[in-house]
Amino acid sequence: MNKATQPRMIQRYTTSQRINHWIIAITFVLLAVSGLALFHPSFYWMSNLLGGGVWTRILHPFIGVLMALCFFVFAARMFRHNFLTRADMEWMRHAPDMLNMKEERLPEQGRYNGGQKLLFFALIFLVLGLLLTGVVMWRSYFSHWFSIELIRLSSLLHALFAFLMICAIIVHIYAGIWVKGSIRAMTRGTVTPGWVWKHHRAWLRELRGTPTHDK
Ligand code: HEM
């Protein structure tokens, strides 16, 4: 397609939002790998990624704080786009249609669909949970403020939140790849009008200033 016939792209993310998102994604991978290395001896070989066991133990919490800070900045910028609406509830009721590639049966979606919004709030809960339990377990600086019972409980919860977070991000990556055209939103910042029409029609109507048709 030459430039003249190319449809005008729609901006979905700014450069700073994308840089922030990819810092979160890279730090998440580092945390998941180093966290598994700390979790069980059978994953210890993964500590090589950060230069061995000692470096893994030193760096893991600092990378965790970096990810949490970047995530909360990003989440604050995305917050107003993730308020749940009645159309989102309807989307959740019809979620199997989405998986069966019958998206036309779903109500028109705004900038994000009900599933993305649920995941967004789950991520806020999990990152906050990982940060708080991680601080309690951070022996070099903070653990002496807390009782051994609380440190033990935090270790347990930290592992549970990490497991849920890894599952949530697998779903997030799968959805990003499965909904063709989404990855370019996070690499180039833009999406095609066709992509928006297919997946986020209410958002397109909002951008174009045309009224939403409730199905
Ligand atoms: C590791 C690889 C990752 C990939 C390939 C990836 C891919 C994507 C893509 C394609 C989008 C755009 C979706 C759209 O606009 O419809 C997106 C948005 C987003 N991503 Fe990721 N992501 C990754 C990791 C993460 C991680 C680790 C987090 C958080 C801890 C995260 C949080 C988000 C959030 C909050 C959004 C905006 C969605 C919303 O506001 O509801 N991503 N990601």
Short mmCIF file of N, CA and C in Angstrom, two decimals, residues 13 52 76 82 90 101 131 149 167 177 184 188 200:
data_model
loop_
_atom_site.label_atom_id
_atom_site.label_comp_id
_atom_site.label_asym_id
_atom_site.label_seq_id
_atom_site.Cartn_x
_atom_site.Cartn_y
_atom_site.Cartn_z
N TYR A 13 -0.92 5.29 21.97
CA TYR A 13 0.02 5.54 23.07
C TYR A 13 1.07 6.56 22.63
N GLY A 52 24.39 -14.59 39.13
CA GLY A 52 24.58 -15.54 40.25
C GLY A 52 23.65 -15.24 41.43
N ALA A 76 -1.49 5.30 36.50
CA ALA A 76 -2.15 6.58 36.79
C ALA A 76 -2.55 7.26 35.47
N ASN A 82 -10.03 3.28 32.21
CA ASN A 82 -10.35 1.92 32.67
C ASN A 82 -11.55 1.85 33.62
N GLU A 90 -21.67 -6.15 30.21
CA GLU A 90 -22.27 -6.90 29.11
C GLU A 90 -21.18 -7.69 28.38
N MET A 101 -14.48 -16.13 18.49
CA MET A 101 -14.32 -15.25 17.32
C MET A 101 -15.67 -14.72 16.82
N LEU A 131 4.72 -5.38 46.11
CA LEU A 131 5.59 -4.33 46.67
C LEU A 131 5.57 -4.37 48.21
N GLU A 149 6.56 -13.64 62.28
CA GLU A 149 5.30 -14.19 61.75
C GLU A 149 4.87 -13.41 60.51
N CYS A 167 0.67 -15.53 35.75
CA CYS A 167 -0.50 -16.01 34.98
C CYS A 167 -1.17 -14.83 34.27
N ILE A 177 -1.03 -10.69 21.39
CA ILE A 177 -0.62 -11.34 20.13
C ILE A 177 -1.85 -11.82 19.36
N ARG A 184 1.45 -3.47 17.59
CA ARG A 184 1.98 -2.23 17.00
C ARG A 184 1.54 -1.00 17.82
N ARG A 188 4.69 1.01 17.90
CA ARG A 188 4.72 2.26 17.12
C ARG A 188 3.79 3.33 17.69
N HIS A 200 -12.79 -1.66 19.14
CA HIS A 200 -13.11 -0.60 20.12
C HIS A 200 -13.98 0.47 19.43
#
